[in-house]
PDB file of C-alpha atoms in Angstrom:
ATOM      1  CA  UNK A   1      86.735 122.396  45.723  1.00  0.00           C
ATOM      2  CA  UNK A   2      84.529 123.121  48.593  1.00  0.00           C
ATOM      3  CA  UNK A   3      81.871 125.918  48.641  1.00  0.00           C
ATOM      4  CA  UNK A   4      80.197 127.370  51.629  1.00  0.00           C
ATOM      5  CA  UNK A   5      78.487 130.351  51.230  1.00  0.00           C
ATOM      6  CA  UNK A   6      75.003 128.933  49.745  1.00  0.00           C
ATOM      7  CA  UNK A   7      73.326 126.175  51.149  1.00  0.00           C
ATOM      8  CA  UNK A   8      72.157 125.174  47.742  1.00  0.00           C
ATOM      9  CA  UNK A   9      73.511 126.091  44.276  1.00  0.00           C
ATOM     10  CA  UNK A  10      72.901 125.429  41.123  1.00  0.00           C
ATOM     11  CA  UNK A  11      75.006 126.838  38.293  1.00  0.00           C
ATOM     12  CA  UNK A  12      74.307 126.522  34.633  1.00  0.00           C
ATOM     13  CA  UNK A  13      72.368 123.251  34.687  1.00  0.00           C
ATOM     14  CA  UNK A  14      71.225 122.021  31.313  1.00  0.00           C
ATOM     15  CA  UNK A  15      69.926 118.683  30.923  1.00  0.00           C
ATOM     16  CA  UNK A  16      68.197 117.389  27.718  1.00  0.00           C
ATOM     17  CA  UNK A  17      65.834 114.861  26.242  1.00  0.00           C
ATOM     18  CA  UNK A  18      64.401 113.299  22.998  1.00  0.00           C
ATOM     19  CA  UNK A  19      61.736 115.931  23.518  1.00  0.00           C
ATOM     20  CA  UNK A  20      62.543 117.980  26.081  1.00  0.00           C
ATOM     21  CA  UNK A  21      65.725 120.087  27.112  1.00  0.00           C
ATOM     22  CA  UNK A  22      65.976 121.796  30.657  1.00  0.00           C
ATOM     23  CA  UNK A  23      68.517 124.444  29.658  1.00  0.00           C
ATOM     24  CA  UNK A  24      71.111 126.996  31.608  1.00  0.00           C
ATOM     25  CA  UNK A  25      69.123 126.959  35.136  1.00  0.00           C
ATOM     26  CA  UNK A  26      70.768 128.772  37.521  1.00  0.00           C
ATOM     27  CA  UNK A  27      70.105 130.120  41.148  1.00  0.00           C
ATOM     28  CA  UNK A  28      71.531 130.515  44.600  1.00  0.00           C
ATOM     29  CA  UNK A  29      69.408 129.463  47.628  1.00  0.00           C
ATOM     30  CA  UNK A  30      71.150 130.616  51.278  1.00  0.00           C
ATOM     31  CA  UNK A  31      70.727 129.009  54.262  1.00  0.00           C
ATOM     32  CA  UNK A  32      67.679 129.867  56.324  1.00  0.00           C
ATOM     33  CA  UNK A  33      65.643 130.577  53.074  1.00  0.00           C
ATOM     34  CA  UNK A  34      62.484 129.049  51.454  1.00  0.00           C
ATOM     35  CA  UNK A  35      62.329 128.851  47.492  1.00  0.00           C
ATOM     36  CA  UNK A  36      59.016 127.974  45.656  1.00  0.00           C
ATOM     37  CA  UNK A  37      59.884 126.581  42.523  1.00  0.00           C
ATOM     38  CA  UNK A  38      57.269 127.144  39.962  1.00  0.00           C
ATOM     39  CA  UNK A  39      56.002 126.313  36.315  1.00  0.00           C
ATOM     40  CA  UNK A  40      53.327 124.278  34.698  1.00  0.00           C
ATOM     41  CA  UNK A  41      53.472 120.178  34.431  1.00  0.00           C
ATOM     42  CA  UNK A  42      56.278 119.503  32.297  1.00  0.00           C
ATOM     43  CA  UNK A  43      58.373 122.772  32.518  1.00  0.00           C
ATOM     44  CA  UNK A  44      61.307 120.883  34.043  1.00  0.00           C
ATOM     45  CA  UNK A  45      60.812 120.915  37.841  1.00  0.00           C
ATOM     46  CA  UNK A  46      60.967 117.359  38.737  1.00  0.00           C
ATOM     47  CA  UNK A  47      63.814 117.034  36.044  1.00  0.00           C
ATOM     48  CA  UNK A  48      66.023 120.277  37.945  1.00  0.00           C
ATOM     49  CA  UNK A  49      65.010 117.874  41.461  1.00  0.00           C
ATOM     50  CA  UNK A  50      65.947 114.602  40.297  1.00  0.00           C
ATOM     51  CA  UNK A  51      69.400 116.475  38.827  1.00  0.00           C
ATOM     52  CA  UNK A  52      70.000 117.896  42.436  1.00  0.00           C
ATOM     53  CA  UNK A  53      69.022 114.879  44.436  1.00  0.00           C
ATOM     54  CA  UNK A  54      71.180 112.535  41.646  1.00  0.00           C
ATOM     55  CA  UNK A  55      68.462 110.430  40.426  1.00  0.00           C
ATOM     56  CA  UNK A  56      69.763 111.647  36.821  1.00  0.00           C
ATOM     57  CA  UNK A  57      73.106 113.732  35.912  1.00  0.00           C
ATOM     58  CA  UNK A  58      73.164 117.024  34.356  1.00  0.00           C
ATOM     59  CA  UNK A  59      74.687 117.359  30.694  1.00  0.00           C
ATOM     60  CA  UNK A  60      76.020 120.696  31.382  1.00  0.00           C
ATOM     61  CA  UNK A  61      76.165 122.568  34.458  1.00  0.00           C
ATOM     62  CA  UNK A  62      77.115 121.886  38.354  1.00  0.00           C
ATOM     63  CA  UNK A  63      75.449 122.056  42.058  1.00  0.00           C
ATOM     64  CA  UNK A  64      76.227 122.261  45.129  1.00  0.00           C
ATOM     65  CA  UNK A  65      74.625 121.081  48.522  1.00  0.00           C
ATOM     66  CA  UNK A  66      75.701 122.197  52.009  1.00  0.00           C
ATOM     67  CA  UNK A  67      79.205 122.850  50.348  1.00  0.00           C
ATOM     68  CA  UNK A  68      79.091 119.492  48.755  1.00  0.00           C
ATOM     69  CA  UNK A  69      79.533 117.570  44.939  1.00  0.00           C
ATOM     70  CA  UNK A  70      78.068 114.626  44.846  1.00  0.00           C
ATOM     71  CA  UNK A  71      81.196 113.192  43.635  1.00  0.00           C
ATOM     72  CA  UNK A  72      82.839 114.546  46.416  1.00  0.00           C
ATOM     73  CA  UNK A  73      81.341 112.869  49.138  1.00  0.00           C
ATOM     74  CA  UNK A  74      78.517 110.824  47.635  1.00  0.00           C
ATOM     75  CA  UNK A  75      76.972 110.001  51.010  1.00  0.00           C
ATOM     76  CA  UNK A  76      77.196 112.877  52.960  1.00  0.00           C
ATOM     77  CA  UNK A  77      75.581 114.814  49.526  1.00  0.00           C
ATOM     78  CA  UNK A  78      72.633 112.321  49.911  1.00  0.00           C
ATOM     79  CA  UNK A  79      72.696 112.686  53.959  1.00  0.00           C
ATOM     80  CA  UNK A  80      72.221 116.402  53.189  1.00  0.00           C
ATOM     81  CA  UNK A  81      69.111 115.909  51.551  1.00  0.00           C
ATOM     82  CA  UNK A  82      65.425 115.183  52.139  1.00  0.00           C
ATOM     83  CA  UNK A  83      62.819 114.551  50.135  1.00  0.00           C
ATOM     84  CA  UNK A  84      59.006 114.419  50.126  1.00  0.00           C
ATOM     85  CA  UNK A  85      56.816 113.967  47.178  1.00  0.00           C
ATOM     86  CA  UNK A  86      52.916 113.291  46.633  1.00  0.00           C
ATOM     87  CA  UNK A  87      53.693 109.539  45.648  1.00  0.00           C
ATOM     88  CA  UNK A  88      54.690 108.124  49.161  1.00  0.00           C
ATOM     89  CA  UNK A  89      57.909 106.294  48.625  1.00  0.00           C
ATOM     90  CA  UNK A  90      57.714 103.007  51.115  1.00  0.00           C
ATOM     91  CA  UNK A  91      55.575  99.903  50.436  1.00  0.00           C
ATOM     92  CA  UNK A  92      52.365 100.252  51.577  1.00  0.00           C
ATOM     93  CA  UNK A  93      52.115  96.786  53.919  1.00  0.00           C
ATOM     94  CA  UNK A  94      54.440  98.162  56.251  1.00  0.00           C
ATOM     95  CA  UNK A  95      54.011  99.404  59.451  1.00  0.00           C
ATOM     96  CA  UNK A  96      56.149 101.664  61.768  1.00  0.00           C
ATOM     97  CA  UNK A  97      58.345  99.123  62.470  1.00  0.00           C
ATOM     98  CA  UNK A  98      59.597  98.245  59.117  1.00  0.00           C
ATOM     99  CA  UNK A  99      59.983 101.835  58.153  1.00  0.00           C
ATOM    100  CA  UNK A 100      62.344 102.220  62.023  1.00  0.00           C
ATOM    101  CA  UNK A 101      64.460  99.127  60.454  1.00  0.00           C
ATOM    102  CA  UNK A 102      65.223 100.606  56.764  1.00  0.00           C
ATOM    103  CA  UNK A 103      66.092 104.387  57.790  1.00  0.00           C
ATOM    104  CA  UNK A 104      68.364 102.928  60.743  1.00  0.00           C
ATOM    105  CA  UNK A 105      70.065 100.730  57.824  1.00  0.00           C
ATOM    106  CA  UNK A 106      70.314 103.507  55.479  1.00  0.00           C
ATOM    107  CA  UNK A 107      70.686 107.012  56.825  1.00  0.00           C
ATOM    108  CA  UNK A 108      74.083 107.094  59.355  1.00  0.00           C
ATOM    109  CA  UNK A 109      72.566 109.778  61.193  1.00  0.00           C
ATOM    110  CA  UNK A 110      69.283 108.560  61.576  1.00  0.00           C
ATOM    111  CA  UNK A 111      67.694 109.404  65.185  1.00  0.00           C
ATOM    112  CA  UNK A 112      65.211 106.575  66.702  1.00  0.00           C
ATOM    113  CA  UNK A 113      64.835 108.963  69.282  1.00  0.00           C
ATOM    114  CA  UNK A 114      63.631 111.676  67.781  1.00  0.00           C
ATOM    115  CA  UNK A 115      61.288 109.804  65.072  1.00  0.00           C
ATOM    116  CA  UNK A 116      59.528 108.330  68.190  1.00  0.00           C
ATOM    117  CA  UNK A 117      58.715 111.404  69.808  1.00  0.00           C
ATOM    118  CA  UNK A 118      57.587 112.908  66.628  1.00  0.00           C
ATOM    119  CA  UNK A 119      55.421 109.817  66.028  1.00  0.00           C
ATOM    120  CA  UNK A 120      53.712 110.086  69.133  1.00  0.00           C
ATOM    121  CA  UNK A 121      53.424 113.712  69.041  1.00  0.00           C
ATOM    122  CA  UNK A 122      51.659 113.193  65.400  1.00  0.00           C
ATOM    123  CA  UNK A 123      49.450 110.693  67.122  1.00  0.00           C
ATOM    124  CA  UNK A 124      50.636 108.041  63.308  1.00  0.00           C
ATOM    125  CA  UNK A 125      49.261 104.504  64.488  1.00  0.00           C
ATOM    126  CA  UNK A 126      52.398 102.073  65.626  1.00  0.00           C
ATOM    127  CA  UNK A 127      50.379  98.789  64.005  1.00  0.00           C
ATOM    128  CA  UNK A 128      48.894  99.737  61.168  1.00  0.00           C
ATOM    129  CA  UNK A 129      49.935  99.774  57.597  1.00  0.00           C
ATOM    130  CA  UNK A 130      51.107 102.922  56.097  1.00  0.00           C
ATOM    131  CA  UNK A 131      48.798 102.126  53.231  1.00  0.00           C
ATOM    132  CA  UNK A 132      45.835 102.852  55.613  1.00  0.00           C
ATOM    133  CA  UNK A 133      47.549 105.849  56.467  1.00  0.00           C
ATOM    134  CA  UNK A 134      45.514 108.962  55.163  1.00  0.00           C
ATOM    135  CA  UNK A 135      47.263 111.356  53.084  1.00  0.00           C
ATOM    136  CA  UNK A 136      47.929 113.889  55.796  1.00  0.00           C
ATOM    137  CA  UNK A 137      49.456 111.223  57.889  1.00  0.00           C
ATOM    138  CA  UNK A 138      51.382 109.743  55.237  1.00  0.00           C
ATOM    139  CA  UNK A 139      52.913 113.208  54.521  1.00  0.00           C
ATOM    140  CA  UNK A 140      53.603 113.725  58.379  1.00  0.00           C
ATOM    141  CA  UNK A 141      55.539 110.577  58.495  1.00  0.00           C
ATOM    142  CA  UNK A 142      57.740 111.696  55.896  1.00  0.00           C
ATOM    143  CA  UNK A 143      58.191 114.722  57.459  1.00  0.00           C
ATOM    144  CA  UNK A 144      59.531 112.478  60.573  1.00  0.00           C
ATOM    145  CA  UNK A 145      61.676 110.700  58.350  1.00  0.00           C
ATOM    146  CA  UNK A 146      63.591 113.873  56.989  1.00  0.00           C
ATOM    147  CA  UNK A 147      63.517 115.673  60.723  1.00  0.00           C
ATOM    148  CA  UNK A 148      64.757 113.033  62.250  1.00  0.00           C
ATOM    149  CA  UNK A 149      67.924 112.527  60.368  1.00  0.00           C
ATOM    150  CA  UNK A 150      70.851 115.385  59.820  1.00  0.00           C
ATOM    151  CA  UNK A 151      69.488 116.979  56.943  1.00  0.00           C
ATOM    152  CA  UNK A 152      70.480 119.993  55.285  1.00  0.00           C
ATOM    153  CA  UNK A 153      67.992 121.086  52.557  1.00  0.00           C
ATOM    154  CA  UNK A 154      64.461 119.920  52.127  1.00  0.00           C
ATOM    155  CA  UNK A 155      62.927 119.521  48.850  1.00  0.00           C
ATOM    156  CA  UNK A 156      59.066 119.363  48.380  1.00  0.00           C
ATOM    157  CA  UNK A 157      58.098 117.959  44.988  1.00  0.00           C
ATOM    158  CA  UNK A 158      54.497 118.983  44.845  1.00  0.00           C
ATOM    159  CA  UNK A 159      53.834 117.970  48.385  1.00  0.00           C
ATOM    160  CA  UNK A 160      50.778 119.143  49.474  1.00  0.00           C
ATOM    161  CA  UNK A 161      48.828 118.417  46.599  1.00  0.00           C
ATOM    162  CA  UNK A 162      45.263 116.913  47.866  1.00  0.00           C
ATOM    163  CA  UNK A 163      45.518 117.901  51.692  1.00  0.00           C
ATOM    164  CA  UNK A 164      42.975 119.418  53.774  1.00  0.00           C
ATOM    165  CA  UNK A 165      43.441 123.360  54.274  1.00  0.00           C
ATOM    166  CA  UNK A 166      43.924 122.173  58.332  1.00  0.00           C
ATOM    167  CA  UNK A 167      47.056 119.862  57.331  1.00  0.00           C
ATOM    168  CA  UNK A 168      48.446 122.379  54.751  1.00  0.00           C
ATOM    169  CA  UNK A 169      48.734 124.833  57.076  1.00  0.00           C
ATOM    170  CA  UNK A 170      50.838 122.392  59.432  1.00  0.00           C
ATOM    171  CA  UNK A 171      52.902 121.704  57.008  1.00  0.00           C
ATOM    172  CA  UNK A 172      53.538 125.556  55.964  1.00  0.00           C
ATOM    173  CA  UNK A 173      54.740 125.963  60.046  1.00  0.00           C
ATOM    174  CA  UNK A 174      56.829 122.567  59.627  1.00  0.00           C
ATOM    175  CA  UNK A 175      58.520 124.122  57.058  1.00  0.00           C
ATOM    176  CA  UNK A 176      59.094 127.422  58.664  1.00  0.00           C
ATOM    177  CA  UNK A 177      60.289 125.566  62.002  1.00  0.00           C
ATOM    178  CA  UNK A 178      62.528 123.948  59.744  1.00  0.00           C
ATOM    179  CA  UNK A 179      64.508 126.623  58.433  1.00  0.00           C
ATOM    180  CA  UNK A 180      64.349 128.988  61.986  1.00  0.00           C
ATOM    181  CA  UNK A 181      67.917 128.218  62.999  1.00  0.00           C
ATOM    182  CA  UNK A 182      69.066 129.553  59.877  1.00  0.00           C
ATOM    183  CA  UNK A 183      71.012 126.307  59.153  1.00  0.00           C
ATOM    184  CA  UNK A 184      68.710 124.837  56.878  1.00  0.00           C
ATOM    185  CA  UNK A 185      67.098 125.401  53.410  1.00  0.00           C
ATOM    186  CA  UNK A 186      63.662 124.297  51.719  1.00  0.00           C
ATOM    187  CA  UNK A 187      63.361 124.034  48.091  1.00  0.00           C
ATOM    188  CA  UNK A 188      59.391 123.961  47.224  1.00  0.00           C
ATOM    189  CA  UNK A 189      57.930 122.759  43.888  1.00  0.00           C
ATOM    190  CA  UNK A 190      54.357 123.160  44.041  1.00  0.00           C
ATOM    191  CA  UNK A 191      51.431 124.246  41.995  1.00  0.00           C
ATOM    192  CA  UNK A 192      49.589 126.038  45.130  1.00  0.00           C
ATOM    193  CA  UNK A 193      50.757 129.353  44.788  1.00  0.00           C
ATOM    194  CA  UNK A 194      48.386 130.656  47.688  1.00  0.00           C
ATOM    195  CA  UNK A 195      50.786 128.614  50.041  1.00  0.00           C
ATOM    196  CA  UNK A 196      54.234 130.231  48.613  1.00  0.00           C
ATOM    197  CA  UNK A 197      52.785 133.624  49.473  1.00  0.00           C
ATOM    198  CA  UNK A 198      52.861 132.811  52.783  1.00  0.00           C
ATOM    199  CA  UNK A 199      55.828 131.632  53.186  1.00  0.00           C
ATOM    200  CA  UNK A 200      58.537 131.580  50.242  1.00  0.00           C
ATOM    201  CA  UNK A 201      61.743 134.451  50.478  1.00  0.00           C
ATOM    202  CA  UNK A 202      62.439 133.565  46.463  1.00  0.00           C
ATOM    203  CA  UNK A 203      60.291 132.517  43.496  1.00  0.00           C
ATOM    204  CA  UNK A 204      61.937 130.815  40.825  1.00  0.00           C
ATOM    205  CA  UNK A 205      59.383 130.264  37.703  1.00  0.00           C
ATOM    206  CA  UNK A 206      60.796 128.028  34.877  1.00  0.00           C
ATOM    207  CA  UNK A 207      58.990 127.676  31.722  1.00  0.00           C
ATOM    208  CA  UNK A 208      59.263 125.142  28.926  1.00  0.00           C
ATOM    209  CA  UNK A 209      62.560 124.209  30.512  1.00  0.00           C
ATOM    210  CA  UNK A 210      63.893 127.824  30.692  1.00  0.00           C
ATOM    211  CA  UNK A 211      63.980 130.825  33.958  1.00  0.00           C
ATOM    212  CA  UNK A 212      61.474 133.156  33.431  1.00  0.00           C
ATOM    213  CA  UNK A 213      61.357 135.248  36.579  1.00  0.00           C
ATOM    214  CA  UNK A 214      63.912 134.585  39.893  1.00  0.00           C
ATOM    215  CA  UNK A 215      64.308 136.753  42.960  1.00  0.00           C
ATOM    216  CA  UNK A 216      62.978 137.746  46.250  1.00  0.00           C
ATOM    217  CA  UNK A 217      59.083 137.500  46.213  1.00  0.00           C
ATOM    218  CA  UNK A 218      59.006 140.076  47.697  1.00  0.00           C
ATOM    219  CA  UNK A 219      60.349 142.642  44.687  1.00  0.00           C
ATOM    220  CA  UNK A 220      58.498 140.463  42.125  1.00  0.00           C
ATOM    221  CA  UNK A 221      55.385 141.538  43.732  1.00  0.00           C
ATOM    222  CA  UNK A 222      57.010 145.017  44.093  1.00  0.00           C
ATOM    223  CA  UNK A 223      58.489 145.107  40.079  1.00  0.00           C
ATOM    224  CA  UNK A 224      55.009 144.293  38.760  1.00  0.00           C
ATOM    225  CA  UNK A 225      51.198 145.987  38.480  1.00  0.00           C
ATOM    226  CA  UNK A 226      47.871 144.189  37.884  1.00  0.00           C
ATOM    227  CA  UNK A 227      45.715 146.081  35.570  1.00  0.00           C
ATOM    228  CA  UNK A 228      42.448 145.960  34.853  1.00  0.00           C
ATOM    229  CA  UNK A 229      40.595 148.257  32.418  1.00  0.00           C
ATOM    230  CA  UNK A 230      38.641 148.612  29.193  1.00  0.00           C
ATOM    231  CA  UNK A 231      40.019 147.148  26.283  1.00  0.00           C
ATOM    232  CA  UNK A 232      39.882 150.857  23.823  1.00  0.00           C
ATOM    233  CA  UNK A 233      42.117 152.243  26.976  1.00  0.00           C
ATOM    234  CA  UNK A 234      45.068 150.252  25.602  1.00  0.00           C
ATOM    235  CA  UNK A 235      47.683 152.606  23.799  1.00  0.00           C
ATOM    236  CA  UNK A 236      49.653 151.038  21.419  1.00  0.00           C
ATOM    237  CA  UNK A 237      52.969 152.039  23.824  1.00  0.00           C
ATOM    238  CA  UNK A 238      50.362 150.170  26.379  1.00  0.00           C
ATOM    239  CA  UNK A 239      50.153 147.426  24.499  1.00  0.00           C
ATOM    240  CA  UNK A 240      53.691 147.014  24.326  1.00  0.00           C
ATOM    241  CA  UNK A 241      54.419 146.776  27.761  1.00  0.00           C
ATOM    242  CA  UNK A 242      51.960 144.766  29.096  1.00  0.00           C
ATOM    243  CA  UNK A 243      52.581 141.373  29.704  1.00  0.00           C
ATOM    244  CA  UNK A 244      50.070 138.419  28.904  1.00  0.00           C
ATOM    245  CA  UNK A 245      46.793 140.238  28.087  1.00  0.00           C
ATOM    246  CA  UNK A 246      43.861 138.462  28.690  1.00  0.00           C
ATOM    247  CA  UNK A 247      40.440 139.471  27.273  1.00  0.00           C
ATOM    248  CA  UNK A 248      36.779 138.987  28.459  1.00  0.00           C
ATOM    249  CA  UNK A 249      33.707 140.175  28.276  1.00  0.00           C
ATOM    250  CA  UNK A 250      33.936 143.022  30.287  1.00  0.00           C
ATOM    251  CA  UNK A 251      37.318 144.595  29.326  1.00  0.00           C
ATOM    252  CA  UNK A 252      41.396 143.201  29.971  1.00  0.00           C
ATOM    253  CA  UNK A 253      43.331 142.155  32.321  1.00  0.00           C
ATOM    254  CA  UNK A 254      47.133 142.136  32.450  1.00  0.00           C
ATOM    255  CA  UNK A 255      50.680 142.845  33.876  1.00  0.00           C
ATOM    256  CA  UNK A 256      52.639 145.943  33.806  1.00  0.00           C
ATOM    257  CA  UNK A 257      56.283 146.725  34.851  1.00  0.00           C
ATOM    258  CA  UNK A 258      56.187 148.964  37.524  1.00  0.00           C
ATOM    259  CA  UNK A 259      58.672 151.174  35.740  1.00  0.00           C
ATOM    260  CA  UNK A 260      56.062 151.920  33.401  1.00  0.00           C
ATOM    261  CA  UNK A 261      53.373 152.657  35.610  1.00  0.00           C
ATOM    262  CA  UNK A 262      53.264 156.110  34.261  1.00  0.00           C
ATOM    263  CA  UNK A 263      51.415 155.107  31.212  1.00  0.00           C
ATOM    264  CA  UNK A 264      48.329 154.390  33.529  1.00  0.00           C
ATOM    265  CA  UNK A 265      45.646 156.987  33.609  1.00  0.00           C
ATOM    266  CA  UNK A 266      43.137 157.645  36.998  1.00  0.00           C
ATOM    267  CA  UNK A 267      40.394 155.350  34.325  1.00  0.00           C
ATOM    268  CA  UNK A 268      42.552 152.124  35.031  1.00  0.00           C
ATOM    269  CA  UNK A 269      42.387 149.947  37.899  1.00  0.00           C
ATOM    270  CA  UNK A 270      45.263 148.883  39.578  1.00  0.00           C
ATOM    271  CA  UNK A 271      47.043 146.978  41.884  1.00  0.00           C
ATOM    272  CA  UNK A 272      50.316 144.859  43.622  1.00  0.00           C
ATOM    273  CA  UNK A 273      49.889 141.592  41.934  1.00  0.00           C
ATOM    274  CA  UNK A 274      50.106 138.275  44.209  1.00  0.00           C
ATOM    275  CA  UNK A 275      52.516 135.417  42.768  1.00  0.00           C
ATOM    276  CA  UNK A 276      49.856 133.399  41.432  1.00  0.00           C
ATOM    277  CA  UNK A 277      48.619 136.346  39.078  1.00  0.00           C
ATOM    278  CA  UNK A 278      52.306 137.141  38.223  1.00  0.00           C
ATOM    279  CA  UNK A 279      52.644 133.623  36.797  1.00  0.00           C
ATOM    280  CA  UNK A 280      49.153 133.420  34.876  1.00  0.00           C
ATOM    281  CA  UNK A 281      49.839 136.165  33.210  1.00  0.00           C
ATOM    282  CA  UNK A 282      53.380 135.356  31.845  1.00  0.00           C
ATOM    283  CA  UNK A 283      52.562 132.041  31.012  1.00  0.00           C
ATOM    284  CA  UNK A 284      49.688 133.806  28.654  1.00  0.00           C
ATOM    285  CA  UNK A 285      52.535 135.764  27.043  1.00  0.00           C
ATOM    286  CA  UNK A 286      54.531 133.095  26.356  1.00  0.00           C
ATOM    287  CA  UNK A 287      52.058 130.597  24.726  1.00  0.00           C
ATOM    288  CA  UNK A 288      51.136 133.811  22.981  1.00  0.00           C
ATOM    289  CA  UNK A 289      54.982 133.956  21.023  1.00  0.00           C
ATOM    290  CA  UNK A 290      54.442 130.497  20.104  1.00  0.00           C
TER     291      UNK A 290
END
């Protein structure tokens, strides 16, 4: 069976370890759409990416790329993706050259063309090894690798982990140029909120292997308050609803539902959370239950 509708889905995906179980994720991501994908080390996001991109198959569960089961059509499911991760994936005494020789061997579609001209326009060295490379080159290469081949979906495993703020940001309007004709999809794992706010459509947060929160950024930052106040201000029906209360010296701090923003009095302090606080704050509820 074929399936067109989402460039990316993932349906009921439980995979499980020794001492660890990723269990029952499930999400939709359409084309022309960026998901951050979010959740402390070990909550399961390089496990859900290495189930989508194949390195390791799913106990339960099914996805989809570009219309596509990997048992379908094994190499145009691995054509449709691209990858880029913090640990750069060729050997380090290469140069340019080598790197021109394996994609050419490996990817059908792979455009010579096109990975020159983004070369040059990158200004990445022709001669010198791509362990000399800094890390902002390094990541633009890969970014050359993926752009220059007919890829579908883009998946960024922690990828701009230890660049400059100057790079980041040229990578935030790769990724945007990336998805502008609507035809493609990124899928970002990262641990820098600050850059999902700028430019995610969906936040997915997974937690000790489990969804927490998934859907549009935009109405989880609508669906929740940040609340700041005194800690005697806290009614017990407060206290119920707020989520992941953190103490300090000078009062609390915490999440409410919107829905229940009529237990606030004029004596609290309020305001639209950003995704980064969102997450803090649930994670401090959970690890709270344990």
């Amino acid at each position: 069976m074929t399936k067109t509708m989402e460039l990316l889905e993932v349906r009921g995906v439980s995979k499980h370890y020794k001492d660890f179980s990723l269990d029952n994720i499930d999400f939709v991501l359409p084309k022309g759409y960026i998901m951050g994908y979010v959740g402390q080390n070990g909550a399961g996001k390089t496990t859900t990416i290495n189930v989508i991109t194949h390195v390791c198959k799913q106990q339960k569960g099914e996805v989809w790329v570009d219309g596509q089961q990997y048992d379908q059509d094994p190499i145009r499911y691995r054509e449709s993706i691209g990858y880029i991760s913090e640990e750069f994936g060729f050997e380090k005494l290469f140069t340019l050259k080598e790197i021109r020789k394996i994609l050419s061997d490996f990817y059908p579609t792979f455009n010579q063309a096109y990975f020159d001209e983004l070369i040059m326009k990158w200004n990445l060295p022709e001669k010198k090894a791509i362990g000399d490379f800094s890390k902002g080159m390094k990541v633009k290469l890969m970014f050359a690798t993926v752009f220059a081949r007919e890829t579908k979906l883009l998946i960024l495993d922690e990828a701009t982990n230890g660049l400059d703020p100057v790079v980041r940001q040229e990578v935030l309007q790769l990724l945007q140029e990336y998805i502008a004709d609507g035809e493609h999809s990124v899928l970002f794992s990262t641990h820098i909120l600050s850059d999902l706010e700028q430019i995610a459509d969906y936040i997915y947060f997974i937690h000790d292997g489990r969804k927490v929160l998934y859907d549009a950024k935009e109405e989880l930052t609508e669906s929740y308050l940040y609340v700041k106040g005194s800690e005697e201000m806290l009614t017990e029906e407060l206290r119920r609803n707020m989520i992941g209360i953190i103490n300090h010296a000078f009062g609390f701090e915490a999440i409410l539902p919107s829905s229940h923003a009529g237990l606030l009095t004029k004596d609290f302090v309020y305001e639209k959370p950003d995704i980064d606080r969102i997450v803090i704050h649930f994670i401090k509820e959970r690890e709270g239950k344990r």
